[in-house]
């Protein structure tokens, strides 16, 4: 397969090596035909893969964050990326395979898996399937220049918020003062330099103590951009 720039397996090691603040992450790759799970079958090599993933999760510690190289199924939070216990690893991986084959015409690849440290946050409110909505920002960088900065969550992307005043909370959290902007711009530029330049989106999430974490990046052309 061609080098898959959009996969966490490509960009994460480079970000970690560059000393950026990233969640501890264990990567597990597999060539097991996971799509067979969707027909109710157990593919060859499945047990060995599960045991590798469970070991990775135990290394990170529960609760942990589970995703593929290409995505997390975040809207289904409690059934996909948020893994509270070892017993949840298998059902959540099945849900992520299902999600990966439902979001894209040809299906997103499921050959790369990442178990990540769950970053402690101060959720603004919860939405979707119990997903904590937190303060996040997405930056678009082309080589050394920040082209665009947007709050991670456009208001119309939120469904099922559990607080009446969620719009105000979101608007306040997604207003960024000058020092914050300087900090996240610096993170995003260092990230794009670390992967060798190009046009990228870089997502940063604010941790509980106000520190910014680099959680995700993707090719700019494939990333949702709004508000220009
Ligand atoms: N390690 C983590 N700890 C806590 N929350 C996280 C962590 N990683 C991601 N999240 C939350 O889950 C969301 C989705 O994670 P991530 O960006 O990895 O998945 P994705 O499916 O690639 O998302 P996107 O659609 O933005 O590309 C993040 O925006 C953030 O709110
Ligand atoms: Mg992503």
PDB file of N, CA and C in Angstrom, residues 32-43 46 76 90-108 110 113:
ATOM      1  N   UNK A  32      -5.483  -8.707   9.763  1.00  0.00           N
ATOM      2  CA  UNK A  32      -6.692  -9.526   9.952  1.00  0.00           C
ATOM      3  C   UNK A  32      -7.850  -8.881   9.171  1.00  0.00           C
ATOM      4  N   UNK A  33      -8.641  -9.701   8.513  1.00  0.00           N
ATOM      5  CA  UNK A  33      -9.790  -9.209   7.713  1.00  0.00           C
ATOM      6  C   UNK A  33     -10.947  -8.837   8.639  1.00  0.00           C
ATOM      7  N   UNK A  34     -10.805  -7.712   9.315  1.00  0.00           N
ATOM      8  CA  UNK A  34     -11.776  -7.339  10.349  1.00  0.00           C
ATOM      9  C   UNK A  34     -13.183  -7.118   9.802  1.00  0.00           C
ATOM     10  N   UNK A  35     -13.284  -6.811   8.522  1.00  0.00           N
ATOM     11  CA  UNK A  35     -14.600  -6.568   7.933  1.00  0.00           C
ATOM     12  C   UNK A  35     -15.508  -7.801   8.060  1.00  0.00           C
ATOM     13  N   UNK A  36     -14.909  -8.980   8.165  1.00  0.00           N
ATOM     14  CA  UNK A  36     -15.710 -10.209   8.315  1.00  0.00           C
ATOM     15  C   UNK A  36     -16.553 -10.189   9.596  1.00  0.00           C
ATOM     16  N   UNK A  37     -16.109  -9.400  10.578  1.00  0.00           N
ATOM     17  CA  UNK A  37     -16.879  -9.296  11.828  1.00  0.00           C
ATOM     18  C   UNK A  37     -18.287  -8.787  11.561  1.00  0.00           C
ATOM     19  N   UNK A  38     -18.430  -7.972  10.520  1.00  0.00           N
ATOM     20  CA  UNK A  38     -19.721  -7.356  10.244  1.00  0.00           C
ATOM     21  C   UNK A  38     -20.732  -8.353   9.693  1.00  0.00           C
ATOM     22  N   UNK A  39     -20.243  -9.512   9.246  1.00  0.00           N
ATOM     23  CA  UNK A  39     -21.141 -10.598   8.836  1.00  0.00           C
ATOM     24  C   UNK A  39     -21.324 -11.602   9.969  1.00  0.00           C
ATOM     25  N   UNK A  40     -20.833 -11.245  11.145  1.00  0.00           N
ATOM     26  CA  UNK A  40     -20.978 -12.135  12.299  1.00  0.00           C
ATOM     27  C   UNK A  40     -19.945 -13.253  12.328  1.00  0.00           C
ATOM     28  N   UNK A  41     -18.902 -13.149  11.490  1.00  0.00           N
ATOM     29  CA  UNK A  41     -17.868 -14.197  11.482  1.00  0.00           C
ATOM     30  C   UNK A  41     -16.628 -13.733  12.224  1.00  0.00           C
ATOM     31  N   UNK A  42     -15.869 -14.720  12.721  1.00  0.00           N
ATOM     32  CA  UNK A  42     -14.612 -14.398  13.386  1.00  0.00           C
ATOM     33  C   UNK A  42     -13.467 -14.638  12.394  1.00  0.00           C
ATOM     34  N   UNK A  43     -12.791 -13.565  11.955  1.00  0.00           N
ATOM     35  CA  UNK A  43     -11.733 -13.751  10.957  1.00  0.00           C
ATOM     36  C   UNK A  43     -10.519 -14.470  11.525  1.00  0.00           C
ATOM     37  N   UNK A  46      -7.992 -13.361  14.611  1.00  0.00           N
ATOM     38  CA  UNK A  46      -8.685 -12.349  15.424  1.00  0.00           C
ATOM     39  C   UNK A  46      -8.261 -12.401  16.894  1.00  0.00           C
ATOM     40  N   UNK A  76     -20.308   8.330  18.542  1.00  0.00           N
ATOM     41  CA  UNK A  76     -20.869   7.170  19.273  1.00  0.00           C
ATOM     42  C   UNK A  76     -20.066   6.885  20.531  1.00  0.00           C
ATOM     43  N   UNK A  90     -13.304  -5.527  22.929  1.00  0.00           N
ATOM     44  CA  UNK A  90     -13.849  -6.219  21.753  1.00  0.00           C
ATOM     45  C   UNK A  90     -15.116  -5.540  21.222  1.00  0.00           C
ATOM     46  N   UNK A  91     -16.136  -5.286  22.052  1.00  0.00           N
ATOM     47  CA  UNK A  91     -17.316  -4.618  21.484  1.00  0.00           C
ATOM     48  C   UNK A  91     -17.001  -3.260  20.863  1.00  0.00           C
ATOM     49  N   UNK A  92     -16.064  -2.541  21.445  1.00  0.00           N
ATOM     50  CA  UNK A  92     -15.740  -1.223  20.890  1.00  0.00           C
ATOM     51  C   UNK A  92     -14.962  -1.347  19.581  1.00  0.00           C
ATOM     52  N   UNK A  93     -14.117  -2.363  19.502  1.00  0.00           N
ATOM     53  CA  UNK A  93     -13.397  -2.517  18.228  1.00  0.00           C
ATOM     54  C   UNK A  93     -14.368  -2.935  17.131  1.00  0.00           C
ATOM     55  N   UNK A  94     -15.343  -3.770  17.464  1.00  0.00           N
ATOM     56  CA  UNK A  94     -16.356  -4.155  16.470  1.00  0.00           C
ATOM     57  C   UNK A  94     -17.149  -2.911  16.039  1.00  0.00           C
ATOM     58  N   UNK A  95     -17.525  -2.080  17.000  1.00  0.00           N
ATOM     59  CA  UNK A  95     -18.276  -0.860  16.672  1.00  0.00           C
ATOM     60  C   UNK A  95     -17.441   0.069  15.788  1.00  0.00           C
ATOM     61  N   UNK A  96     -16.138   0.110  16.024  1.00  0.00           N
ATOM     62  CA  UNK A  96     -15.269   0.964  15.205  1.00  0.00           C
ATOM     63  C   UNK A  96     -15.091   0.413  13.788  1.00  0.00           C
ATOM     64  N   UNK A  97     -15.079  -0.910  13.657  1.00  0.00           N
ATOM     65  CA  UNK A  97     -15.013  -1.507  12.318  1.00  0.00           C
ATOM     66  C   UNK A  97     -16.308  -1.158  11.579  1.00  0.00           C
ATOM     67  N   UNK A  98     -17.427  -1.310  12.263  1.00  0.00           N
ATOM     68  CA  UNK A  98     -18.727  -0.978  11.699  1.00  0.00           C
ATOM     69  C   UNK A  98     -18.751   0.486  11.251  1.00  0.00           C
ATOM     70  N   UNK A  99     -18.331   1.371  12.152  1.00  0.00           N
ATOM     71  CA  UNK A  99     -18.297   2.810  11.838  1.00  0.00           C
ATOM     72  C   UNK A  99     -17.389   3.074  10.630  1.00  0.00           C
ATOM     73  N   UNK A 100     -16.226   2.440  10.606  1.00  0.00           N
ATOM     74  CA  UNK A 100     -15.261   2.672   9.517  1.00  0.00           C
ATOM     75  C   UNK A 100     -15.844   2.302   8.159  1.00  0.00           C
ATOM     76  N   UNK A 101     -16.741   1.333   8.153  1.00  0.00           N
ATOM     77  CA  UNK A 101     -17.325   0.904   6.881  1.00  0.00           C
ATOM     78  C   UNK A 101     -18.610   1.645   6.563  1.00  0.00           C
ATOM     79  N   UNK A 102     -19.066   2.482   7.464  1.00  0.00           N
ATOM     80  CA  UNK A 102     -20.308   3.213   7.204  1.00  0.00           C
ATOM     81  C   UNK A 102     -20.056   4.669   6.845  1.00  0.00           C
ATOM     82  N   UNK A 103     -18.865   5.209   7.145  1.00  0.00           N
ATOM     83  CA  UNK A 103     -18.635   6.639   6.912  1.00  0.00           C
ATOM     84  C   UNK A 103     -18.103   6.947   5.530  1.00  0.00           C
ATOM     85  N   UNK A 104     -17.569   5.958   4.870  1.00  0.00           N
ATOM     86  CA  UNK A 104     -16.900   6.228   3.606  1.00  0.00           C
ATOM     87  C   UNK A 104     -17.377   5.182   2.606  1.00  0.00           C
ATOM     88  N   UNK A 105     -17.533   5.576   1.353  1.00  0.00           N
ATOM     89  CA  UNK A 105     -18.069   4.683   0.336  1.00  0.00           C
ATOM     90  C   UNK A 105     -17.317   3.346   0.292  1.00  0.00           C
ATOM     91  N   UNK A 106     -16.007   3.427   0.319  1.00  0.00           N
ATOM     92  CA  UNK A 106     -15.205   2.205   0.212  1.00  0.00           C
ATOM     93  C   UNK A 106     -14.801   1.667   1.575  1.00  0.00           C
ATOM     94  N   UNK A 107     -15.136   2.403   2.606  1.00  0.00           N
ATOM     95  CA  UNK A 107     -14.735   2.016   3.955  1.00  0.00           C
ATOM     96  C   UNK A 107     -13.367   2.600   4.280  1.00  0.00           C
ATOM     97  N   UNK A 108     -13.215   3.102   5.491  1.00  0.00           N
ATOM     98  CA  UNK A 108     -11.902   3.584   5.937  1.00  0.00           C
ATOM     99  C   UNK A 108     -11.066   2.371   6.325  1.00  0.00           C
ATOM    100  N   UNK A 110      -8.855  -0.287   8.357  1.00  0.00           N
ATOM    101  CA  UNK A 110      -8.857  -0.678   9.776  1.00  0.00           C
ATOM    102  C   UNK A 110      -7.613  -1.521  10.092  1.00  0.00           C
ATOM    103  N   UNK A 113      -4.431   0.506  14.517  1.00  0.00           N
ATOM    104  CA  UNK A 113      -5.205   0.800  15.719  1.00  0.00           C
ATOM    105  C   UNK A 113      -4.325   1.545  16.712  1.00  0.00           C
TER     106      UNK A 113
END
